[in-house]
Amino acid sequence: MTKIDIGIIGLSVMGRSLALNMADHGFKVGGYNRSAAVTKQVVQEHPHENLVPFYDLEALISSLTPPRRVMLMIQAGKPVDAVIGQLAPLLEQGDIIMDGGNSFYGDTVRRARELEEKGIHYLGVGISGGEEGARFGPSIMPGGNGEAYESVRPILEAIAARAMGEPCCAYIGPDGAGHYVKMVHNGIEYADMQLIAESYLLLKYVGGFTNEELADTFHSWDQGELHSYLIGITADIFREQDDLGQGRLIDSILDSAKQKGTGRWASIEALKQGVDISMITSACAARIMSNHLESREKAARLIPSPDLRIAQDKKAFAHMVRAALYTGKIIAYAQGFALMQDASSQYGWNLDLGRIAAIFRAGCIIQAAFLNDITHAFEAEDKPENLIFDTFFLSRVNEHQDSLRTAVSTGVLNGLPVPALCNAVSYLDAFRAKAAGANLIQAQRDCFGAHTYERTDRQGTFHHQWRKTDEN
C-alpha cells in the first residue's frame, strides 16, 4: 500500500487547493471528504499522481506514515469537534491534527488541551490567501506544540508563499497563538477593505470619477507606496465588464457585504483585553449597516442628504484621498499589531511581531509593500511601543494627517459614510490627546456611584461629597 505523508479532510475550495499544492511539492496526499461525490469530483477534475482519494476515514488514517499528520479544512465550530471525535479513536500517541480553518482561538486552546490528555498534538494553523493563495502559496500561521510543528514544518514551508527568499510560514507560538494571529490578520483585512471602499465613495461621488478613471487611479496607486494585493484587485474590479448585463460589473453588485465573524471576534477580544482597535470594529459595523437595505432606503427618503460639493481639481483630490488612505492603513495595522502585542504579554505567547509581519508580505490578503517597513520596525533592536512611534511611520503620519482630516471632513460634509477614516482620526487624536475629558468622567462616576477618583497633585484614590441640584 502507498504510504501517505499527510491527510486532508475537507475537499472544498481551500482544502482541494492545499491538497494540490502539497501534491505539486512531492508530498503524497490523502484526500477525504464527508461527501464521497466531492472526493470523486476533485480527482476527476484535478488528477494528480500524488493525490490519492479515500472514501473511508479509517482507511485514510491507516495509510498515513507515523507520526500521522491530518489537516482539517472544514467549517469552524461544531463540525471541527465532530470530526475530532471521529479521528481521536483512530490516532495514536504523537499523532498530529492540524486545523487549517478559521477557528476561534479559544476553541483551539480547548481542543489542544483535551487532545493532549490523549497524547495527540493539535495545531491551530491560520491560512490566508484565498483559493489562489492556497493553491500556489499562502501565508501560514501555525500555533501549538513546538515539537509537533517541527514534524509538519517541511510540508507547510514548502507550500507557503515566499518573500525575500523566505517562506511566509513561521511557528507563531503555543496553543491558540496561530489562530489568534489569523483572527487579527482578518481584522486588519476588514479595516483595509473598508478604507478602500470609503476612498472609492469619495472619488466616485465627490470627485466624479468614472469607473475607467477609478481603475486608472487605483492602478497608479498600486505602483507606489500603496502597492498591495487589495489595491491591485480593486483596480482590476473597476474594469471588469458585466457578463450578465450591460456596463461594468461593479455597478450591478448589491450594496451589501457579509462577514464570517473573525473581525467581530477581534473586536470582542480587544474589548476584553482593553486595546483600541476601533477601525476594525467600525469596519464590522459598516458591513452590518450595509445589510439593512430596506431601512437604509427608508432613511434615505426621510432624512435629506447634503448637496454634493463636487471637487474641482480631480488630480489634487485624488492625491488627498491617496494620502488619507495610506495614513488610515498605517493606523489600522498599528491597531492590529498592538492587539497582538498585548495578547503576547497577557497569554505568555512571546509573539515575534517582526516575523509575523514578514509572513504577511506575500500570499495573504493584507500583503502590502509597507509590510517590509513593519518587519524592519519590529526587528529593530529598539522596537516601537506602538507602530506609529516607529520613525518611518511617524514621519508618514505627520506628513499626511492633514489629508486624512480633509478626507473625513469631505465625507461628512457630503453625507458619505466614512467610519473607518473617521475612527482613524479619532484614534490618532485620542492617542496624542493632552486632554481626553476623562477627568469629567471620573467626576461623574464618583458623583453618581461613589466610584472614587484620582488626583493630579497627590497619590491615592478619593471620594468627594458632591452637591447635587434639588430637582423637586
CSV table of C-alpha atoms in Angstrom, one decimal:
chain,number,residue,atom,x,y,z
A,1,MET,CA,0.0,0.0,0.0
A,2,THR,CA,1.2,3.5,-0.8
A,3,LYS,CA,2.2,5.4,2.3
A,4,ILE,CA,0.7,8.8,2.6
A,5,ASP,CA,2.6,11.8,4.0
A,6,ILE,CA,-0.5,13.8,5.1
A,7,GLY,CA,-4.2,13.5,5.0
A,8,ILE,CA,-6.6,16.4,4.1
A,9,ILE,CA,-10.1,16.2,5.5
A,10,GLY,CA,-12.4,18.6,3.6
A,11,LEU,CA,-12.0,19.0,-0.1
A,12,SER,CA,-14.0,22.1,-0.8
A,13,VAL,CA,-12.2,25.1,-2.4
A,14,MET,CA,-9.5,25.7,0.2
A,15,GLY,CA,-8.9,22.0,1.1
A,16,ARG,CA,-8.7,21.0,-2.5
A,17,SER,CA,-6.3,23.8,-3.3
A,18,LEU,CA,-4.0,23.0,-0.4
A,19,ALA,CA,-4.0,19.3,-1.3
A,20,LEU,CA,-3.0,20.0,-4.8
A,21,ASN,CA,-0.3,22.5,-3.6
A,22,MET,CA,1.2,19.8,-1.4
A,23,ALA,CA,1.0,17.2,-4.2
A,24,ASP,CA,2.8,19.6,-6.5
A,25,HIS,CA,5.7,19.7,-4.0
A,26,GLY,CA,6.1,16.0,-4.0
A,27,PHE,CA,4.1,15.0,-0.9
A,28,LYS,CA,1.7,12.1,-1.1
A,29,VAL,CA,-1.6,13.5,0.0
A,30,GLY,CA,-4.7,11.5,1.0
A,31,GLY,CA,-7.9,13.4,0.3
A,32,TYR,CA,-11.1,12.7,2.1
A,33,ASN,CA,-14.5,14.5,2.2
A,34,ARG,CA,-17.6,13.6,4.1
A,35,SER,CA,-19.4,13.6,0.7
A,36,ALA,CA,-17.9,10.9,-1.5
A,37,ALA,CA,-19.2,12.7,-4.5
A,38,VAL,CA,-17.0,15.7,-3.7
A,39,THR,CA,-13.9,13.5,-3.5
A,40,LYS,CA,-14.7,11.9,-6.8
A,41,GLN,CA,-15.2,15.2,-8.5
A,42,VAL,CA,-11.9,16.5,-7.2
A,43,VAL,CA,-9.8,13.6,-8.5
A,44,GLN,CA,-11.7,13.6,-11.8
A,45,GLU,CA,-11.2,17.4,-12.4
A,46,HIS,CA,-7.7,17.6,-10.9
A,47,PRO,CA,-6.0,14.2,-11.5
A,48,HIS,CA,-2.6,14.2,-9.8
A,49,GLU,CA,-0.2,11.2,-9.2
A,50,ASN,CA,0.4,12.5,-5.6
A,51,LEU,CA,-3.2,13.0,-4.7
A,52,VAL,CA,-4.9,9.8,-3.5
A,53,PRO,CA,-8.6,9.7,-2.9
A,54,PHE,CA,-10.1,8.0,0.2
A,55,TYR,CA,-13.7,7.2,0.8
A,56,ASP,CA,-13.3,5.8,4.3
A,57,LEU,CA,-11.8,7.7,7.2
A,58,GLU,CA,-10.2,4.7,8.9
A,59,ALA,CA,-8.6,3.7,5.6
A,60,LEU,CA,-7.1,7.2,5.3
A,61,ILE,CA,-5.7,7.1,8.8
A,62,SER,CA,-4.2,3.6,8.4
A,63,SER,CA,-2.4,4.8,5.2
A,64,LEU,CA,-0.5,7.6,6.9
A,65,THR,CA,3.2,7.4,7.8
A,66,PRO,CA,3.8,7.9,11.6
A,67,PRO,CA,3.5,10.3,13.2
A,68,ARG,CA,0.2,10.6,11.4
A,69,ARG,CA,-0.5,14.1,10.1
A,70,VAL,CA,-4.0,15.1,9.4
A,71,MET,CA,-5.2,18.6,8.3
A,72,LEU,CA,-8.8,19.6,8.8
A,73,MET,CA,-10.2,22.1,6.1
A,74,ILE,CA,-13.8,22.2,7.3
A,75,GLN,CA,-16.2,24.7,8.6
A,76,ALA,CA,-15.3,26.2,12.0
A,77,GLY,CA,-17.3,25.4,15.1
A,78,LYS,CA,-19.2,22.2,15.9
A,79,PRO,CA,-18.1,20.4,12.6
A,80,VAL,CA,-14.5,20.5,13.8
A,81,ASP,CA,-15.4,19.0,17.2
A,82,ALA,CA,-17.4,16.3,15.4
A,83,VAL,CA,-14.6,15.3,13.1
A,84,ILE,CA,-12.1,15.3,16.0
A,85,GLY,CA,-14.5,13.0,17.8
A,86,GLN,CA,-14.2,10.6,14.8
A,87,LEU,CA,-10.5,10.9,14.5
A,88,ALA,CA,-9.2,10.6,18.0
A,89,PRO,CA,-10.1,6.9,18.5
A,90,LEU,CA,-8.2,6.2,15.2
A,91,LEU,CA,-5.0,8.1,16.2
A,92,GLU,CA,-2.1,7.1,18.5
A,93,GLN,CA,0.2,9.0,20.8
A,94,GLY,CA,2.3,11.5,19.0
A,95,ASP,CA,0.0,11.9,16.0
A,96,ILE,CA,-0.9,15.4,14.8
A,97,ILE,CA,-4.2,17.0,13.9
A,98,MET,CA,-4.0,20.4,12.2
A,99,ASP,CA,-7.0,22.7,11.9
A,100,GLY,CA,-6.5,24.9,8.9
A,101,GLY,CA,-9.9,26.7,9.1
A,102,ASN,CA,-10.8,30.0,10.7
A,103,SER,CA,-11.5,28.5,14.1
A,104,PHE,CA,-11.8,30.8,17.2
A,105,TYR,CA,-8.5,30.7,19.1
A,106,GLY,CA,-10.3,29.9,22.4
A,107,ASP,CA,-11.7,26.7,20.8
A,108,THR,CA,-8.2,25.8,19.6
A,109,VAL,CA,-6.8,26.2,23.2
A,110,ARG,CA,-9.6,23.9,24.5
A,111,ARG,CA,-9.1,21.3,21.8
A,112,ALA,CA,-5.4,21.2,22.2
A,113,ARG,CA,-5.7,20.6,26.0
A,114,GLU,CA,-8.3,17.9,25.5
A,115,LEU,CA,-6.2,16.1,22.9
A,116,GLU,CA,-3.0,16.5,24.9
A,117,GLU,CA,-4.6,14.2,27.5
A,118,LYS,CA,-4.8,11.5,24.8
A,119,GLY,CA,-1.2,12.1,23.7
A,120,ILE,CA,-2.4,13.7,20.4
A,121,HIS,CA,-0.9,17.0,19.3
A,122,TYR,CA,-3.3,19.7,18.0
A,123,LEU,CA,-2.1,22.6,15.9
A,124,GLY,CA,-4.2,25.7,15.0
A,125,VAL,CA,-3.0,26.7,11.6
A,126,GLY,CA,-4.1,30.1,10.3
A,127,ILE,CA,-4.0,30.1,6.5
A,128,SER,CA,-4.6,33.3,4.3
A,129,GLY,CA,-4.6,33.8,0.6
A,130,GLY,CA,-8.0,32.6,-0.6
A,131,GLU,CA,-8.3,29.9,-3.3
A,132,GLU,CA,-5.3,31.2,-5.4
A,133,GLY,CA,-3.1,31.5,-2.3
A,134,ALA,CA,-3.9,28.0,-1.1
A,135,ARG,CA,-3.2,26.6,-4.5
A,136,PHE,CA,0.0,28.3,-5.2
A,137,GLY,CA,1.4,29.7,-1.9
A,138,PRO,CA,-0.5,31.1,1.1
A,139,SER,CA,0.7,32.8,4.2
A,140,ILE,CA,0.6,30.2,7.0
A,141,MET,CA,0.4,30.9,10.8
A,142,PRO,CA,0.8,27.6,12.8
A,143,GLY,CA,0.4,27.6,16.5
A,144,GLY,CA,0.5,24.8,19.1
A,145,ASN,CA,3.1,22.3,20.3
A,146,GLY,CA,6.5,23.4,19.1
A,147,GLU,CA,7.9,19.8,18.6
A,148,ALA,CA,4.8,18.8,16.7
A,149,TYR,CA,5.3,21.8,14.4
A,150,GLU,CA,8.7,20.5,13.5
A,151,SER,CA,7.1,17.4,12.1
A,152,VAL,CA,4.9,19.3,9.8
A,153,ARG,CA,7.2,22.3,9.1
A,154,PRO,CA,8.8,20.8,5.9
A,155,ILE,CA,5.3,20.5,4.3
A,156,LEU,CA,4.0,23.9,5.4
A,157,GLU,CA,7.1,25.8,4.5
A,158,ALA,CA,7.2,24.1,1.1
A,159,ILE,CA,3.7,25.1,0.1
A,160,ALA,CA,3.9,28.6,1.6
A,161,ALA,CA,4.3,31.8,-0.4
A,162,ARG,CA,7.8,33.3,-0.4
A,163,ALA,CA,9.0,36.8,0.2
A,164,MET,CA,12.6,37.9,0.0
A,165,GLY,CA,13.5,34.3,-0.5
A,166,GLU,CA,11.9,33.2,2.8
A,167,PRO,CA,8.8,31.1,3.3
A,168,CYS,CA,5.7,33.0,4.5
A,169,CYS,CA,5.3,30.5,7.3
A,170,ALA,CA,6.6,30.6,10.8
A,171,TYR,CA,5.8,29.0,14.2
A,172,ILE,CA,3.7,31.6,15.9
A,173,GLY,CA,3.5,30.2,19.5
A,174,PRO,CA,1.8,27.7,21.8
A,175,ASP,CA,-1.9,26.6,21.9
A,176,GLY,CA,-4.1,29.2,20.2
A,177,ALA,CA,-1.5,31.7,19.0
A,178,GLY,CA,-1.7,30.7,15.4
A,179,HIS,CA,-5.5,31.1,15.1
A,180,TYR,CA,-5.3,34.3,17.2
A,181,VAL,CA,-2.9,35.9,14.8
A,182,LYS,CA,-5.1,34.8,11.8
A,183,MET,CA,-8.0,36.4,13.6
A,184,VAL,CA,-6.1,39.7,13.9
A,185,HIS,CA,-4.9,39.4,10.3
A,186,ASN,CA,-8.6,39.2,9.2
A,187,GLY,CA,-9.5,42.1,11.4
A,188,ILE,CA,-6.9,44.2,9.7
A,189,GLU,CA,-8.2,42.9,6.4
A,190,TYR,CA,-11.7,44.2,7.3
A,191,ALA,CA,-10.3,47.7,8.1
A,192,ASP,CA,-8.2,47.8,5.0
A,193,MET,CA,-11.2,46.8,2.7
A,194,GLN,CA,-13.4,49.4,4.4
A,195,LEU,CA,-10.8,52.2,3.9
A,196,ILE,CA,-10.6,51.3,0.2
A,197,ALA,CA,-14.4,51.3,0.0
A,198,GLU,CA,-14.6,54.8,1.6
A,199,SER,CA,-11.9,56.1,-0.8
A,200,TYR,CA,-14.0,54.7,-3.6
A,201,LEU,CA,-17.1,56.6,-2.3
A,202,LEU,CA,-15.1,59.9,-2.1
A,203,LEU,CA,-13.6,59.5,-5.6
A,204,LYS,CA,-16.9,58.5,-7.2
A,205,TYR,CA,-19.3,60.9,-5.6
A,206,VAL,CA,-17.2,63.9,-4.7
A,207,GLY,CA,-14.5,63.5,-7.3
A,208,GLY,CA,-16.9,62.5,-10.1
A,209,PHE,CA,-14.6,59.7,-11.2
A,210,THR,CA,-15.8,57.2,-13.8
A,211,ASN,CA,-15.1,53.5,-13.5
A,212,GLU,CA,-12.3,53.8,-16.0
A,213,GLU,CA,-10.8,56.7,-14.1
A,214,LEU,CA,-11.2,54.8,-10.8
A,215,ALA,CA,-9.4,51.8,-12.4
A,216,ASP,CA,-6.5,54.1,-13.6
A,217,THR,CA,-6.3,55.8,-10.2
A,218,PHE,CA,-6.0,52.6,-8.2
A,219,HIS,CA,-3.6,51.1,-10.7
A,220,SER,CA,-1.3,54.2,-10.4
A,221,TRP,CA,-1.6,53.9,-6.6
A,222,ASP,CA,-0.6,50.3,-6.8
A,223,GLN,CA,2.7,51.3,-8.4
A,224,GLY,CA,3.8,53.3,-5.3
A,225,GLU,CA,3.7,53.1,-1.5
A,226,LEU,CA,0.2,51.8,-1.5
A,227,HIS,CA,1.2,48.7,-3.5
A,228,SER,CA,-0.8,45.8,-2.1
A,229,TYR,CA,-2.9,42.8,-3.1
A,230,LEU,CA,-6.2,44.6,-2.3
A,231,ILE,CA,-5.3,47.8,-4.2
A,232,GLY,CA,-4.3,45.7,-7.2
A,233,ILE,CA,-7.5,43.7,-7.4
A,234,THR,CA,-9.6,46.9,-6.8
A,235,ALA,CA,-8.1,48.4,-9.9
A,236,ASP,CA,-9.0,45.3,-11.9
A,237,ILE,CA,-12.5,45.2,-10.4
A,238,PHE,CA,-13.4,48.6,-11.9
A,239,ARG,CA,-12.5,47.4,-15.4
A,240,GLU,CA,-14.5,44.2,-15.2
A,241,GLN,CA,-17.4,44.0,-17.7
A,242,ASP,CA,-20.7,42.7,-16.6
A,243,ASP,CA,-21.1,39.2,-18.1
A,244,LEU,CA,-24.8,39.1,-17.3
A,245,GLY,CA,-25.8,42.6,-18.4
A,246,GLN,CA,-24.5,45.9,-19.7
A,247,GLY,CA,-21.7,48.1,-18.5
A,248,ARG,CA,-19.2,47.4,-15.7
A,249,LEU,CA,-20.0,44.7,-13.2
A,250,ILE,CA,-19.3,46.9,-10.1
A,251,ASP,CA,-22.5,48.9,-10.9
A,252,SER,CA,-24.7,45.8,-10.8
A,253,ILE,CA,-23.4,44.4,-7.5
A,254,LEU,CA,-25.7,44.8,-4.5
A,255,ASP,CA,-24.5,47.4,-2.0
A,256,SER,CA,-24.4,44.9,0.9
A,257,ALA,CA,-21.5,42.9,2.3
A,258,LYS,CA,-21.5,40.0,4.7
A,259,GLN,CA,-18.8,38.7,7.2
A,260,LYS,CA,-17.8,35.4,8.6
A,261,GLY,CA,-17.0,36.5,12.1
A,262,THR,CA,-13.3,36.8,12.5
A,263,GLY,CA,-13.3,40.6,12.5
A,264,ARG,CA,-16.1,40.6,15.1
A,265,TRP,CA,-14.1,38.1,17.2
A,266,ALA,CA,-11.1,40.5,17.1
A,267,SER,CA,-13.3,43.4,18.3
A,268,ILE,CA,-14.7,41.4,21.2
A,269,GLU,CA,-11.2,40.2,22.2
A,270,ALA,CA,-9.9,43.8,22.0
A,271,LEU,CA,-12.6,44.9,24.4
A,272,LYS,CA,-11.7,42.1,26.8
A,273,GLN,CA,-8.0,43.0,26.6
A,274,GLY,CA,-8.5,46.7,26.8
A,275,VAL,CA,-7.0,47.6,23.4
A,276,ASP,CA,-8.4,50.1,21.0
A,277,ILE,CA,-9.0,48.6,17.5
A,278,SER,CA,-11.8,51.0,16.7
A,279,MET,CA,-11.1,50.9,12.9
A,280,ILE,CA,-11.6,47.2,12.8
A,281,THR,CA,-14.7,47.5,14.9
A,282,SER,CA,-16.1,50.3,12.6
A,283,ALA,CA,-15.4,48.1,9.5
A,284,CYS,CA,-17.5,45.3,11.1
A,285,ALA,CA,-20.3,47.8,11.9
A,286,ALA,CA,-20.2,49.1,8.4
A,287,ARG,CA,-20.9,45.7,7.0
A,288,ILE,CA,-23.7,45.2,9.5
A,289,MET,CA,-25.3,48.5,8.4
A,290,SER,CA,-24.9,47.6,4.7
A,291,ASN,CA,-27.1,44.6,5.2
A,292,HIS,CA,-30.1,46.7,6.3
A,293,LEU,CA,-31.1,47.7,2.8
A,294,GLU,CA,-34.8,48.4,3.4
A,295,SER,CA,-34.1,50.5,6.5
A,296,ARG,CA,-31.4,52.4,4.5
A,297,GLU,CA,-33.9,53.1,1.7
A,298,LYS,CA,-36.5,54.3,4.2
A,299,ALA,CA,-34.0,56.6,6.0
A,300,ALA,CA,-32.8,58.0,2.6
A,301,ARG,CA,-36.4,59.1,1.9
A,302,LEU,CA,-36.9,60.6,5.4
A,303,ILE,CA,-33.5,62.2,6.1
A,304,PRO,CA,-32.3,64.7,3.5
A,305,SER,CA,-28.7,64.3,2.3
A,306,PRO,CA,-26.4,67.3,2.0
A,307,ASP,CA,-25.9,68.7,-1.5
A,308,LEU,CA,-22.7,67.2,-3.0
A,309,ARG,CA,-19.8,69.6,-3.2
A,310,ILE,CA,-18.0,68.3,-6.3
A,311,ALA,CA,-14.2,68.6,-6.3
A,312,GLN,CA,-12.9,71.0,-8.9
A,313,ASP,CA,-9.4,69.5,-9.3
A,314,LYS,CA,-9.6,65.8,-9.8
A,315,LYS,CA,-5.8,65.3,-9.7
A,316,ALA,CA,-5.4,67.2,-6.4
A,317,PHE,CA,-8.5,65.5,-4.9
A,318,ALA,CA,-7.1,62.0,-5.8
A,319,HIS,CA,-3.8,62.9,-4.2
A,320,MET,CA,-5.5,63.9,-1.0
A,321,VAL,CA,-7.6,60.7,-0.9
A,322,ARG,CA,-4.5,58.6,-1.6
A,323,ALA,CA,-2.6,60.2,1.3
A,324,ALA,CA,-5.6,59.7,3.6
A,325,LEU,CA,-6.0,56.1,2.6
A,326,TYR,CA,-2.3,55.4,3.3
A,327,THR,CA,-2.4,57.1,6.7
A,328,GLY,CA,-5.5,55.2,7.6
A,329,LYS,CA,-3.8,51.9,6.6
A,330,ILE,CA,-0.9,52.7,8.9
A,331,ILE,CA,-3.2,53.3,11.8
A,332,ALA,CA,-5.2,50.1,11.1
A,333,TYR,CA,-2.1,48.0,11.0
A,334,ALA,CA,-0.9,49.7,14.2
A,335,GLN,CA,-4.1,48.8,15.9
A,336,GLY,CA,-3.9,45.2,14.8
A,337,PHE,CA,-0.2,44.8,15.9
A,338,ALA,CA,-1.0,46.5,19.2
A,339,LEU,CA,-3.7,43.9,19.9
A,340,MET,CA,-1.2,41.0,19.1
A,341,GLN,CA,1.4,42.7,21.3
A,342,ASP,CA,-0.9,42.8,24.2
A,343,ALA,CA,-2.1,39.2,23.7
A,344,SER,CA,1.5,38.1,23.6
A,345,SER,CA,2.0,39.6,27.0
A,346,GLN,CA,-1.3,38.5,28.6
A,347,TYR,CA,-1.1,34.9,27.3
A,348,GLY,CA,2.7,34.4,27.5
A,349,TRP,CA,3.0,33.6,23.8
A,350,ASN,CA,6.2,35.7,23.2
A,351,LEU,CA,5.0,36.6,19.7
A,352,ASP,CA,7.7,37.7,17.3
A,353,LEU,CA,5.9,40.7,15.6
A,354,GLY,CA,8.7,41.2,13.1
A,355,ARG,CA,8.4,37.6,11.9
A,356,ILE,CA,4.6,37.8,11.8
A,357,ALA,CA,4.9,41.0,9.6
A,358,ALA,CA,7.3,39.1,7.4
A,359,ILE,CA,5.0,36.2,6.7
A,360,PHE,CA,2.3,38.7,5.8
A,361,ARG,CA,4.4,40.1,3.0
A,362,ALA,CA,3.2,37.5,0.4
A,363,GLY,CA,0.4,35.0,-0.1
A,364,CYS,CA,-2.1,36.6,2.2
A,365,ILE,CA,-4.9,39.1,1.6
A,366,ILE,CA,-3.3,42.0,3.5
A,367,GLN,CA,0.1,41.7,1.8
A,368,ALA,CA,1.4,45.2,1.1
A,369,ALA,CA,4.6,46.9,0.3
A,370,PHE,CA,4.9,48.6,3.6
A,371,LEU,CA,4.9,45.3,5.5
A,372,ASN,CA,8.7,45.4,4.7
A,373,ASP,CA,8.8,48.6,6.8
A,374,ILE,CA,6.7,47.0,9.5
A,375,THR,CA,9.0,44.0,9.6
A,376,HIS,CA,12.1,46.3,9.9
A,377,ALA,CA,10.3,48.2,12.7
A,378,PHE,CA,9.7,45.2,14.9
A,379,GLU,CA,13.0,43.5,14.1
A,380,ALA,CA,14.9,46.6,15.2
A,381,GLU,CA,16.8,46.5,18.5
A,382,ASP,CA,14.7,49.4,19.8
A,383,LYS,CA,11.3,48.0,19.0
A,384,PRO,CA,8.5,50.6,19.0
A,385,GLU,CA,5.9,50.5,21.8
A,386,ASN,CA,3.3,51.2,19.0
A,387,LEU,CA,3.9,51.0,15.3
A,388,ILE,CA,3.1,54.7,15.0
A,389,PHE,CA,6.1,55.5,17.1
A,390,ASP,CA,8.5,54.0,14.5
A,391,THR,CA,10.5,56.7,12.8
A,392,PHE,CA,9.3,55.8,9.3
A,393,PHE,CA,5.6,55.5,10.1
A,394,LEU,CA,5.7,58.5,12.4
A,395,SER,CA,7.0,60.7,9.6
A,396,ARG,CA,4.3,59.4,7.2
A,397,VAL,CA,1.5,60.1,9.7
A,398,ASN,CA,2.8,63.6,10.4
A,399,GLU,CA,3.2,64.3,6.7
A,400,HIS,CA,-0.3,63.0,5.7
A,401,GLN,CA,-2.6,63.6,8.7
A,402,ASP,CA,-4.0,66.8,7.2
A,403,SER,CA,-5.1,64.8,4.2
A,404,LEU,CA,-6.7,62.3,6.5
A,405,ARG,CA,-8.6,65.1,8.3
A,406,THR,CA,-9.6,66.6,4.9
A,407,ALA,CA,-10.9,63.3,3.7
A,408,VAL,CA,-13.0,62.8,6.8
A,409,SER,CA,-14.5,66.3,6.7
A,410,THR,CA,-15.2,66.0,3.0
A,411,GLY,CA,-17.1,62.7,3.5
A,412,VAL,CA,-19.1,64.1,6.5
A,413,LEU,CA,-20.0,67.4,4.7
A,414,ASN,CA,-21.2,65.4,1.7
A,415,GLY,CA,-23.2,62.9,3.7
A,416,LEU,CA,-20.9,59.9,2.7
A,417,PRO,CA,-20.3,57.1,5.3
A,418,VAL,CA,-16.6,57.1,6.1
A,419,PRO,CA,-16.5,55.3,9.5
A,420,ALA,CA,-13.0,53.8,9.2
A,421,LEU,CA,-11.4,57.1,8.2
A,422,CYS,CA,-13.3,58.8,11.0
A,423,ASN,CA,-12.1,56.3,13.5
A,424,ALA,CA,-8.5,56.7,12.2
A,425,VAL,CA,-8.7,60.4,13.0
A,426,SER,CA,-10.3,59.7,16.4
A,427,TYR,CA,-7.7,57.1,17.3
A,428,LEU,CA,-4.9,59.5,16.3
A,429,ASP,CA,-6.3,62.3,18.4
A,430,ALA,CA,-7.1,60.1,21.4
A,431,PHE,CA,-3.5,58.7,21.1
A,432,ARG,CA,-1.9,62.1,21.2
A,433,ALA,CA,-4.5,63.9,23.4
A,434,LYS,CA,-3.3,66.2,26.1
A,435,ALA,CA,-6.9,66.4,27.3
A,436,ALA,CA,-9.3,63.5,26.8
A,437,GLY,CA,-12.2,64.5,29.0
A,438,ALA,CA,-11.7,61.5,31.3
A,439,ASN,CA,-11.4,63.8,34.3
A,440,LEU,CA,-15.0,64.7,33.9
A,441,ILE,CA,-16.0,61.1,33.5
A,442,GLN,CA,-14.1,60.3,36.8
A,443,ALA,CA,-16.1,63.0,38.5
A,444,GLN,CA,-19.4,61.8,37.1
A,445,ARG,CA,-18.7,58.2,38.2
A,446,ASP,CA,-17.8,59.4,41.7
A,447,CYS,CA,-20.8,61.7,41.8
A,448,PHE,CA,-23.5,59.1,40.9
A,449,GLY,CA,-21.9,55.9,42.2
A,450,ALA,CA,-19.1,56.8,44.7
A,451,HIS,CA,-16.6,55.0,42.4
A,452,THR,CA,-13.8,57.4,43.7
A,453,TYR,CA,-11.4,59.4,41.6
A,454,GLU,CA,-7.6,60.0,41.2
A,455,ARG,CA,-5.9,63.4,41.5
A,456,THR,CA,-3.1,65.1,39.6
A,457,ASP,CA,-1.4,66.5,42.7
A,458,ARG,CA,-1.2,63.5,45.1
A,459,GLN,CA,-1.3,59.7,45.1
A,460,GLY,CA,-4.3,57.6,46.1
A,461,THR,CA,-8.0,57.4,45.4
A,462,PHE,CA,-10.5,59.9,46.8
A,463,HIS,CA,-14.2,60.3,47.2
A,464,HIS,CA,-16.0,63.7,47.2
A,465,GLN,CA,-19.3,64.6,48.7
A,466,TRP,CA,-20.8,66.2,45.6
A,467,ARG,CA,-23.6,68.8,45.9
A,468,LYS,CA,-26.5,67.8,43.7
A,469,THR,CA,-29.2,70.1,42.4
A,470,ASP,CA,-32.5,69.5,44.1
A,471,GLU,CA,-34.9,68.6,41.2
A,472,ASN,CA,-38.1,68.6,43.3
